[in-house]
XYZ file of C-alpha atoms in Angstrom:
593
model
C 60.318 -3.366 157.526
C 58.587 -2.094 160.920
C 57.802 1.786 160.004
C 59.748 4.479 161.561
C 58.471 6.170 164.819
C 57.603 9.567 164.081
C 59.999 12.358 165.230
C 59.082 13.778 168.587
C 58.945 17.026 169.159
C 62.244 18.823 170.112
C 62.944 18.449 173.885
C 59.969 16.177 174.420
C 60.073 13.012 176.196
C 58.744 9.480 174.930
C 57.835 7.285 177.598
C 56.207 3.724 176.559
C 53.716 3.126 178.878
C 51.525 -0.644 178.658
C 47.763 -0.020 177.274
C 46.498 -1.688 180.646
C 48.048 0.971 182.123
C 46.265 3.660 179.946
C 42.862 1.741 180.627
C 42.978 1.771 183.984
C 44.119 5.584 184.095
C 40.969 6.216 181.963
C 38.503 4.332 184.461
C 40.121 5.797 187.428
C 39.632 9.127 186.511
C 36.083 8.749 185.299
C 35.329 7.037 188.590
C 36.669 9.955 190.306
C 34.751 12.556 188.642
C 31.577 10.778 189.220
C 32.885 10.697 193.350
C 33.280 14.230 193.045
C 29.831 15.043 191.892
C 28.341 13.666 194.657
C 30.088 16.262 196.997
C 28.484 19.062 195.558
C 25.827 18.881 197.657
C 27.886 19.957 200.921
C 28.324 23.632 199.286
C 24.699 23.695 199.282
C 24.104 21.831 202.985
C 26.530 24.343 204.476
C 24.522 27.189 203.122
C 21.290 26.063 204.149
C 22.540 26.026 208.018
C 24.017 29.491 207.484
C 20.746 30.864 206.035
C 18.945 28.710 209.327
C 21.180 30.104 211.782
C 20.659 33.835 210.360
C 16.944 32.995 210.929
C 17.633 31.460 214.364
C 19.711 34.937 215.287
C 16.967 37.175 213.982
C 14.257 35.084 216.173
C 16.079 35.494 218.970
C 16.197 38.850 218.918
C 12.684 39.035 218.765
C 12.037 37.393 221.348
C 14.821 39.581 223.756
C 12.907 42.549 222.465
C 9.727 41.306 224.104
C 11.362 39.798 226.958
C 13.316 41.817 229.496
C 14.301 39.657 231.778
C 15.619 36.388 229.593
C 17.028 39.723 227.397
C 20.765 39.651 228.073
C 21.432 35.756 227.734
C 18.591 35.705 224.792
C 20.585 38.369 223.022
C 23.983 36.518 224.013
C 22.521 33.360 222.272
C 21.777 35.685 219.233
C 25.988 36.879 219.042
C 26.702 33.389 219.231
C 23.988 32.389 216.461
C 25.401 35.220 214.271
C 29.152 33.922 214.527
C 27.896 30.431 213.560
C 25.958 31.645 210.430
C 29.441 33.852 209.441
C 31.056 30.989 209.895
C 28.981 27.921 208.057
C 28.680 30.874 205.125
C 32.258 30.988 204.593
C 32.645 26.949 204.943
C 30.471 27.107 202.364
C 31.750 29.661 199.925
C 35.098 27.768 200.928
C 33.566 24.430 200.329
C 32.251 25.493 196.885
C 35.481 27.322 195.585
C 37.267 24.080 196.078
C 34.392 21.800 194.747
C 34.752 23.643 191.866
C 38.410 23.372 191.386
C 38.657 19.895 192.504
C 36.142 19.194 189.564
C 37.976 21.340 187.127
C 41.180 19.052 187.773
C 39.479 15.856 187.848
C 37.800 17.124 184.191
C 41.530 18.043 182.852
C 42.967 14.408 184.526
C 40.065 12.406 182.456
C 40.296 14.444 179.310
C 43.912 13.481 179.251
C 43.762 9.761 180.307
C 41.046 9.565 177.822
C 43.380 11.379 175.068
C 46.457 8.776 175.629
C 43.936 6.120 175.745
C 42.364 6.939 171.796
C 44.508 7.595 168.938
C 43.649 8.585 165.312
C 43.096 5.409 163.238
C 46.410 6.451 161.347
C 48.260 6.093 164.123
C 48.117 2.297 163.886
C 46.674 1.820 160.124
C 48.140 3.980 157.889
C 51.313 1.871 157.336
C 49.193 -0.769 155.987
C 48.639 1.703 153.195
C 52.247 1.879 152.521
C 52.809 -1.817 152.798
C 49.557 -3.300 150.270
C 51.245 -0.584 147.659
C 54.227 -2.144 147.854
C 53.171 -5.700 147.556
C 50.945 -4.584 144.645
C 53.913 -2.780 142.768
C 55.788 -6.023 143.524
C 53.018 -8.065 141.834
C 53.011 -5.371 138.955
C 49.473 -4.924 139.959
C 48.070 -1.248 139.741
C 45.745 -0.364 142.263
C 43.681 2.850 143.907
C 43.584 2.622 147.453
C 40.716 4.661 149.244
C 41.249 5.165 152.607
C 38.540 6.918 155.030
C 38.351 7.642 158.543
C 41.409 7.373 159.715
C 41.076 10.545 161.813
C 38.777 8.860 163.933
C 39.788 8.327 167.367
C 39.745 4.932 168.542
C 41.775 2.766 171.688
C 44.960 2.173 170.658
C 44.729 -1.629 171.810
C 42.014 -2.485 169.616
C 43.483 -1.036 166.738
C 46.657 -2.841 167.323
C 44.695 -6.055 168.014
C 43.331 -5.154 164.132
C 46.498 -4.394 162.250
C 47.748 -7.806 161.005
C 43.987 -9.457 159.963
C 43.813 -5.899 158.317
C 46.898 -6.564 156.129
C 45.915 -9.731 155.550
C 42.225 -8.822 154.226
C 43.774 -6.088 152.326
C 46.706 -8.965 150.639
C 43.403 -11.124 150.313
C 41.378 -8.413 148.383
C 44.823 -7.457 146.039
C 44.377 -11.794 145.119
C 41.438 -12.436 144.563
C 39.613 -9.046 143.657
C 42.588 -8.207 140.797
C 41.088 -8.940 137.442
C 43.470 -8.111 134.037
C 42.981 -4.350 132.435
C 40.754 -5.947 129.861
C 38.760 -8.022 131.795
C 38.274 -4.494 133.921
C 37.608 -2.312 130.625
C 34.942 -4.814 129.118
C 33.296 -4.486 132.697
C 33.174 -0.979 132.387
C 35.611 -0.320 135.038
C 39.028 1.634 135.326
C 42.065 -0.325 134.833
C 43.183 0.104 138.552
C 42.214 -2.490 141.157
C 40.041 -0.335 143.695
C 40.707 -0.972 147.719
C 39.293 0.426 150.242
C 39.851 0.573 154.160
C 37.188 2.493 155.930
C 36.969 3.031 159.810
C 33.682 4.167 161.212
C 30.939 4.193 164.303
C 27.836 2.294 163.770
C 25.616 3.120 167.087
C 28.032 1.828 169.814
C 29.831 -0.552 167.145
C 33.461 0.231 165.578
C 32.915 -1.168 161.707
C 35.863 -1.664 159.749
C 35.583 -2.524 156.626
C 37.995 -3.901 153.897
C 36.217 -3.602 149.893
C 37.314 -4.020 146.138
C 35.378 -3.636 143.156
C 36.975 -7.162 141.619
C 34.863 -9.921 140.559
C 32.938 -10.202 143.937
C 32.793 -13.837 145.709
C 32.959 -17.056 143.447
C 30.375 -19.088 145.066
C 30.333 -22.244 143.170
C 34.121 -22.429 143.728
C 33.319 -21.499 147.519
C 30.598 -24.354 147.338
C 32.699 -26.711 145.426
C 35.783 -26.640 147.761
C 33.547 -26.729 150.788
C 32.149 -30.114 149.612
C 35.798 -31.524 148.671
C 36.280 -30.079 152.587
C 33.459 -32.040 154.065
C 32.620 -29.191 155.355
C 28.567 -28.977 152.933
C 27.412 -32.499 152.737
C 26.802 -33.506 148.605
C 22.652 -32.553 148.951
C 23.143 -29.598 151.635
C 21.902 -26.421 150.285
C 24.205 -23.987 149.046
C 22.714 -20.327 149.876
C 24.888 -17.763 150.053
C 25.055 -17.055 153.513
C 25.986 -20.426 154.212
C 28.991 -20.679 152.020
C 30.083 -16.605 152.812
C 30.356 -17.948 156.221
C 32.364 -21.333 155.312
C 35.195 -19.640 153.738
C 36.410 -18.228 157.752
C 37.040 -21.778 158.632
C 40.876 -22.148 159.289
C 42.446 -23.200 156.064
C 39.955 -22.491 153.265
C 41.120 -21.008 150.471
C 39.416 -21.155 146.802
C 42.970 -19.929 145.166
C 44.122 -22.393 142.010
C 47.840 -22.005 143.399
C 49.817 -20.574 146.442
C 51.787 -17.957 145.712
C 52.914 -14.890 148.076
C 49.135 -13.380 148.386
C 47.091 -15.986 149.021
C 46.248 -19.597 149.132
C 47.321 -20.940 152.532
C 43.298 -20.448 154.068
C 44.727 -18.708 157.148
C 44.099 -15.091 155.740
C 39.920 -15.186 156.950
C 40.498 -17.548 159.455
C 42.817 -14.833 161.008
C 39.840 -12.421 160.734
C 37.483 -14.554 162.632
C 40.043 -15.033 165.252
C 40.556 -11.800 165.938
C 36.997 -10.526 165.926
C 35.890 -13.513 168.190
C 38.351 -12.484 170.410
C 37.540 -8.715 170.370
C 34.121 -10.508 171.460
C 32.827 -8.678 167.833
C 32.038 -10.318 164.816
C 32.868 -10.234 161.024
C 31.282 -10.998 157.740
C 31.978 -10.800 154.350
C 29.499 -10.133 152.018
C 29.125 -8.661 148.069
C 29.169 -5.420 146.988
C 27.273 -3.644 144.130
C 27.288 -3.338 141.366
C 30.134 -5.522 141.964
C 32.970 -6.823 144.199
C 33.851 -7.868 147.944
C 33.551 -6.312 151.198
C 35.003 -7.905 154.470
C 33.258 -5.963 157.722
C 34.544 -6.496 161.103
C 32.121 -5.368 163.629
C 33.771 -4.402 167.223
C 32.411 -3.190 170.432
C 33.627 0.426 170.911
C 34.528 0.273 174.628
C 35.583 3.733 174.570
C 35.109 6.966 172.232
C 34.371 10.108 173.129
C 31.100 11.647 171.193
C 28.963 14.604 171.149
C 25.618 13.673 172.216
C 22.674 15.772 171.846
C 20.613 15.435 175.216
C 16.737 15.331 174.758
C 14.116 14.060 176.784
C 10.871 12.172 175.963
C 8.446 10.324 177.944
C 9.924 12.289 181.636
C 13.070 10.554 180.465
C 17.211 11.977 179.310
C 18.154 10.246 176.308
C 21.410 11.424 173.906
C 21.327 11.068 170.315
C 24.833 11.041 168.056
C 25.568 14.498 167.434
C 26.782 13.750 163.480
C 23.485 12.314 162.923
C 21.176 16.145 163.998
C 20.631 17.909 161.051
C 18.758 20.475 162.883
C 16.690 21.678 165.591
C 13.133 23.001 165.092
C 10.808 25.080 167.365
C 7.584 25.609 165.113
C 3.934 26.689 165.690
C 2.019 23.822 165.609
C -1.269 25.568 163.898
C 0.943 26.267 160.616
C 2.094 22.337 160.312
C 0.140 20.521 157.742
C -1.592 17.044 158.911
C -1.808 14.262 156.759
C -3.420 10.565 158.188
C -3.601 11.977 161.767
C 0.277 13.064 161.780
C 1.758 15.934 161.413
C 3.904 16.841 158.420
C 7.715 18.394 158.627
C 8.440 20.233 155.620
C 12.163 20.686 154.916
C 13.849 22.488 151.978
C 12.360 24.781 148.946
C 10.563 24.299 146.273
C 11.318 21.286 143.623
C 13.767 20.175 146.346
C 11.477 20.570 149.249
C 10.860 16.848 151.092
C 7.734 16.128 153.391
C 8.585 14.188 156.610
C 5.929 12.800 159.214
C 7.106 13.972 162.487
C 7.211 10.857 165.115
C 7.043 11.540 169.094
C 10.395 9.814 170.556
C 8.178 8.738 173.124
C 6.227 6.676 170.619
C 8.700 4.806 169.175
C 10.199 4.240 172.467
C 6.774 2.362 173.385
C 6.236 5.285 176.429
C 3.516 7.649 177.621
C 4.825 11.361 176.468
C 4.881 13.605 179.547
C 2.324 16.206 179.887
C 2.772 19.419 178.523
C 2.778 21.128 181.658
C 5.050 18.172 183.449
C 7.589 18.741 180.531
C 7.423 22.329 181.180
C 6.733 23.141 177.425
C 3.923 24.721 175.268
C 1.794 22.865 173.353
C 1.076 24.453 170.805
C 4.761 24.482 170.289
C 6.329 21.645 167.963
C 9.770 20.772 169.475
C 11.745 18.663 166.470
C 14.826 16.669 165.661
C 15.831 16.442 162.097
C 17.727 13.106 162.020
C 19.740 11.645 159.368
C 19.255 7.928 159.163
C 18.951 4.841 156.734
C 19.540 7.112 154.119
C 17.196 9.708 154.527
C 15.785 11.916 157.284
C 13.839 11.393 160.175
C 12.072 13.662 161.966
C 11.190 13.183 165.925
C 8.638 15.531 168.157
C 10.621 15.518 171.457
C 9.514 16.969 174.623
C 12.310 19.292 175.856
C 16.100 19.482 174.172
C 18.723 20.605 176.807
C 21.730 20.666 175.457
C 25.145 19.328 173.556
C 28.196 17.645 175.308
C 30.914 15.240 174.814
C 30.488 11.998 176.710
C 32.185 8.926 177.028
C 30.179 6.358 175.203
C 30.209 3.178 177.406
C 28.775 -0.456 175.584
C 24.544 -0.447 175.641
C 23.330 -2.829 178.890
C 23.614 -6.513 178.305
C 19.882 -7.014 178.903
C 16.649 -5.590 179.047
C 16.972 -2.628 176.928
C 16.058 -2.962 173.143
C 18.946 -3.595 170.565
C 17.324 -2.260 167.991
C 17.566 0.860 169.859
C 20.046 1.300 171.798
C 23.422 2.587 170.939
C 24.958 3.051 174.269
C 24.986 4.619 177.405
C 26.893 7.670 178.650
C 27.321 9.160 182.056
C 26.562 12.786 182.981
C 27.838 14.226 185.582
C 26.645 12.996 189.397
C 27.047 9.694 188.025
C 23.543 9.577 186.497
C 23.223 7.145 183.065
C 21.463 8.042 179.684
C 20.733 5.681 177.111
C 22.053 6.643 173.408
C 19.735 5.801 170.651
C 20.686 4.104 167.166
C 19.453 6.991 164.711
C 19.242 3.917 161.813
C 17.268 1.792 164.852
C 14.842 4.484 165.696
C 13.770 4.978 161.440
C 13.225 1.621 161.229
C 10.937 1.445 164.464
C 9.138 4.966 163.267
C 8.427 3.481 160.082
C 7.479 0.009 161.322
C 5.229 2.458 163.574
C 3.937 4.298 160.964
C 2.917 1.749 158.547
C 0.537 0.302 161.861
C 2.927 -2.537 162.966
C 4.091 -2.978 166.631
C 6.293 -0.672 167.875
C 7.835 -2.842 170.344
C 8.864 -1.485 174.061
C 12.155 -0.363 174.940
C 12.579 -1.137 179.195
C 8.743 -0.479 179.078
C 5.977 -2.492 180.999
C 2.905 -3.545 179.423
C -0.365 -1.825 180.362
C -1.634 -2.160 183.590
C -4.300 -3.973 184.140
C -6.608 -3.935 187.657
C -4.257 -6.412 189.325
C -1.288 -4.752 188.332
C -2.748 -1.022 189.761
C -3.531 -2.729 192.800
C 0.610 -3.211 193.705
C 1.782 -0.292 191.628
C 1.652 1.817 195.161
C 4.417 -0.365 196.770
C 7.964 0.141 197.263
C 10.699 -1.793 195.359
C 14.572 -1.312 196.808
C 16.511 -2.418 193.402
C 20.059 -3.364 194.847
C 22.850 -3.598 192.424
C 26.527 -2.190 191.595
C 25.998 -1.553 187.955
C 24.634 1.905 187.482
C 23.930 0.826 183.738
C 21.401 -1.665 185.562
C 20.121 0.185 188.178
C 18.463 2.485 185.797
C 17.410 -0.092 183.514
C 15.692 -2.050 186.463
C 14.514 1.285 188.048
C 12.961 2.840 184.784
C 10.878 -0.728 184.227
C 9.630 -0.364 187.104
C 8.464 3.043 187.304
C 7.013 2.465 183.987
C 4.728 -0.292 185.898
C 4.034 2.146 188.445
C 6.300 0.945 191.155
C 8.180 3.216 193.869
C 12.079 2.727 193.476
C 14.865 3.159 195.563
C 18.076 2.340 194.697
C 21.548 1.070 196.900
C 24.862 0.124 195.119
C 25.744 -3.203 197.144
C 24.447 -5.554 199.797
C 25.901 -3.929 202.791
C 24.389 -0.283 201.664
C 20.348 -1.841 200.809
C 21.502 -3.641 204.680
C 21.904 -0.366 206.369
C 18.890 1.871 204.649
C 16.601 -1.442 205.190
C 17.451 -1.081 209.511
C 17.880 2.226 209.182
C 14.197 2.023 208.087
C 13.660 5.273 206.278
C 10.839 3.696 204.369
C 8.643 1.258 204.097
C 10.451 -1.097 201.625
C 7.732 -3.930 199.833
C 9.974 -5.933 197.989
C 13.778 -6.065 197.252
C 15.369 -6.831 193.849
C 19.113 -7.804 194.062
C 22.050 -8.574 191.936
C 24.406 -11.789 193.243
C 27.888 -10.572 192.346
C 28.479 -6.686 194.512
C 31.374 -6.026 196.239
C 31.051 -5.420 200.875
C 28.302 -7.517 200.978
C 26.819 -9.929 197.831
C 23.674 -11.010 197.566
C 23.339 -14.326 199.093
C 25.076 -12.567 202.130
C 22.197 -10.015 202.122
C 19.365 -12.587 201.469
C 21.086 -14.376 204.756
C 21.146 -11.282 206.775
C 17.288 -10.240 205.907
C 16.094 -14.025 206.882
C 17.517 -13.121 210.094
C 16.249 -10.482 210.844
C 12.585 -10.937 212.326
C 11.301 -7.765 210.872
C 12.664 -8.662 207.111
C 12.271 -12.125 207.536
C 9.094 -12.150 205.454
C 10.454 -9.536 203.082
C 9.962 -10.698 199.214
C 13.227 -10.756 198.010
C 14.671 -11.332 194.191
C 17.481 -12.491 192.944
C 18.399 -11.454 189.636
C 21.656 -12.550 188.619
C 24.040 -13.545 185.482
C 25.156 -16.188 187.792
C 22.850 -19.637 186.182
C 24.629 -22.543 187.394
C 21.972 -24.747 189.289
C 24.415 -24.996 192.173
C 23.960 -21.078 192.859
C 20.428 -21.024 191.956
C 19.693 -23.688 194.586
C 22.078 -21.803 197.419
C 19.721 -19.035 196.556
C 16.564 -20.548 196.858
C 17.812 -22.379 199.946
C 18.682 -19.146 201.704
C 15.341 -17.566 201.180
C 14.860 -15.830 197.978
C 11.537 -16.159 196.863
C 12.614 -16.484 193.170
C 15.609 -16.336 191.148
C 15.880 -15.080 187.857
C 18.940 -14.827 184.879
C 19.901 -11.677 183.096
C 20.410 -13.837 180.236
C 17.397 -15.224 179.641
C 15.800 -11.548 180.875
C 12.042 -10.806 179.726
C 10.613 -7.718 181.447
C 7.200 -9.360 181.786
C 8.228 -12.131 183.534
C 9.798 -9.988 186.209
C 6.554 -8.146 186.670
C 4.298 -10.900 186.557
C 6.731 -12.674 189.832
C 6.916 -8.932 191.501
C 3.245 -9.352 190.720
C 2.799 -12.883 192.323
C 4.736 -11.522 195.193
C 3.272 -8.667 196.688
């Protein structure tokens, strides 16, 4: 039976409202805070033509003091002067009282569309608790469920998108994890069949996972139905991962019988259908010391998260507040150093633990900022103590600013490192921060550590004489994502580039006549709303003073038929997203100017 709604509270009203709906509320709103931001600068513009005019007034009046005969219309000018300074000072003191308001609004209208677009995990999965008890008291089958983080907020579409290949993993585990009391007791185990459901982040992944402590899989029966299937020819290998990933396929099912749990074959094919079409993936795998566990791996399009906000290498990043274990400010001079690195010491006595301390910067693959740049002492150790792949890691940073919850938006589809990168949130004014994968950044410190490449995260290779020789021009990066923008801008700043930065074709159109600077070379995206690329590439060809521009396209757009009406307009090369490599777009921005 469909579970009952829960009671309202008296007098309130329950309005069923579509989850599109909800979404689009969400995005709205967040689009309108970011428009708002970029108005705060008129507070500031008015008050800079007050404080002119004042100086304007006071000038004048000089110069009537020294001037007797211009006196009477000089000091006229002054009056007038005065009343226009009066006047742009209260615009502006106007003009910032409602900026601020405006915001405030905007900040209550997305905290709420945000709140009615994530629920607790309850909300949607906690009847499946009820119902797997009942099946298993049904079956006469005694089991322990263990259910954990359910409180965790998550969209309700995606959880309701999860609910039936839930209760169908958790009706699959009850089958074929249950074992009889004695077979349980001579393992060492208690008599109750043990299921879990647990809902939790991984970086800027939702991972649900379904477990028992039963037998774990039966491969050889997994192998020796996939060969009655056709599905492992008779002298194919039979490694694990191959048959773990066999049993998704629509009808398999190693049960003896069919009976009301299982043995149909649609229960893991329902899985894989649902996480392919969440565009997430899902695995099932053994557990130790023994049993199953079935992990669906989701993007998180949107959750809320405290962030902490650090910089390294001149750069904002944000690291997952539940992973800071603390925040250190030490004296360098009273560190010990062991192999050239420096040596965090956490904890007392017996219990104490030694960590090397690893710049961000380095792992990163980036040039930390100088001291004085960064605005920080050096002889001042600024640390993050990180828990991650099951220990700690500690991080030197440069500056830490502060803590805030941010909307966590999916990592960029190219060009930044996976390994890496969680994420990216949006402060306020619309500017972008990457969030880093604690467990991504341990790995990379101790692949560091132990002398292995580091790798590069959106980070050039050296320069070499060539390269030093272009790194004074100007590159106008034109493109609607902000996600990419930055990507594309921080690349090439890391090369040494200039970078300016317009949101479509019609807005890099109007700063390129406009001519407010020189502009060497343009990188643009295909697909931008007022004016696309091609349009833009056709516009600059003719024009006689961009005519000889370089110009890039850089596109997810492949097909040959748009790569040749790109070429054929004028673009002097055109490159994917999908197949991305940083170096290759240096080496053609190289070739090019």
């Amino acid at each position: 039976p469909a579970p009952a709604p829960e009671p309202a509270e008296s007098g309130a009203a329950i309005l069923r409202v579509p989850g599109e709906a909800v979404e689009a509320l969400a995005r709205a709103s967040h689009d309108l805070t970011s428009t708002l931001a970029a108005q705060a600068p008129a507070a500031e513009g008015l008050a800079r033509l007050a404080r002119l005019a004042r100086d304007m007034r006071v000038g004048t009046e000089a110069l009537a003091a020294k001037s007797d005969a211009e006196a009477p219309a000089l000091r006229a000018l002054a009056a007038r002067l005065g009343g226009f300074a009066r006047e742009a000072a209260e615009l502006s003191r106007r003009q910032a009282a409602a900026t601020s308001a405006i915001e405030g609004a905007a900040f209550r209208v997305r905290t709420e569309a945000e709140r009615l677009a994530l629920v607790p995990a309850e909300t949607v999965l906690g009847p499946l608790a009820r119902s797997i008890r009942e099946t298993a008291r049904e079956q006469g089958r005694d089991v322990d469920l263990d259910l954990r983080g359910l409180d965790l907020p998550v969209e309700r579409g995606l959880l309701q998108a999860l609910k039936d290949p839930l209760l169908h993993a958790l009706r699959n585990a009850l089958s074929h994890g249950w074992q009889s009391p004695e077979i349980r007791r001579a393992a060492g185990k208690p008599e109750a069949l043990r299921l879990g459901l647990e809902v939790a982040v991984r970086g800027s992944r939702l991972q649900v996972t379904v477990a028992d402590d039963g037998p774990g899989p039966d491969l050889a029966r997994i192998a020796s139905t996939a060969r009655a299937r056709g599905l492992l020819a008779p002298g194919e290998a039979d490694d694990p991962e191959t048959l773990l990933r066999l049993v998704f396929e629509p009808g398999f099912s190693t049960a003896e019988a069919v009976d009301t749990l299982s043995g149909r074959g649609y229960g893991l094919s329902v899985a894989a259908d649902a996480a392919r079409q969440l565009l997430g993936s899902v695995r099932l795998e053994p557990r130790e010391p023994a049993g199953t566990a079935l992990v669906f791996s989701l993007p998180l399009s949107a959750a809320r998260r405290s962030l902490l906000l650090v910089e390294a290498g001149g750069r904002t990043y944000a690291l997952p507040g539940g992973a800071v274990e603390r925040l250190l400010r030490l004296d360098r001079a009273a560190l010990p150093v062991a192999m050239g690195r420096t040596i965090l010491r956490v904890g007392d006595g017996k219990a104490a633990t030694n960590h090397p301390v690893t710049d961000l910067a380095e792992i990163l693959g980036q040039a930390p900022a100088a001291p004085d740049a960064a605005g920080q002492d050096p002889a001042i150790l600024i640390a993050v103590l990180l828990r991650a792949g099951g220990g700690r890691l500690a991080l030197g940073v440069e500056r830490l600013h502060d803590v805030r919850a941010l909307l966590v938006l999916p990592a960029p589809s190219f060009g930044s490192d996976p390994d890496l990168i969680a994420g990216t949130a949006v402060l306020p004014g619309d500017v972008p921060v990457l969030v880093l994968d604690p467990e991504g950044l341990a790995a990379r410190a101790s692949a560091t550590s132990a002398g292995l490449s580091a790798g590069t995260m959106a980070q050039a290779p050296r320069s070499t004489t060539s390269q030093r020789a272009t790194a004074r021009a100007t590159i106008l990066v034109v493109d609607d994502s902000i996600t990419t923008r930055t990507l594309e801008k921080g690349i090439l700043e890391a090369a040494g580039y200039r970078v300016v930065v317009c949101v479509d074709g019609q807005d890099a159109l109007d700063r390129l006549r406009a001519e407010i600077e020189p502009v060497d070379l343009v990188l643009a995206d295909v697909e931008m709303p007022r004016l696309d690329g091609f349009g833009l590439l056709k516009a600059l060809r003719a024009d006689p003073r961009f005519a000889r521009l370089p110009t890039i396209l850089m596109t997810s757009r492949g097909d040959a038929a748009d790569v040749s009406r790109g070429l054929d307009l004028g673009a002097d090369a055109y490159l994917t997203k999908q197949k991305f490599d940083q170096r290759h777009l240096l080496d053609t921005i190289g070739q090019l100017l």
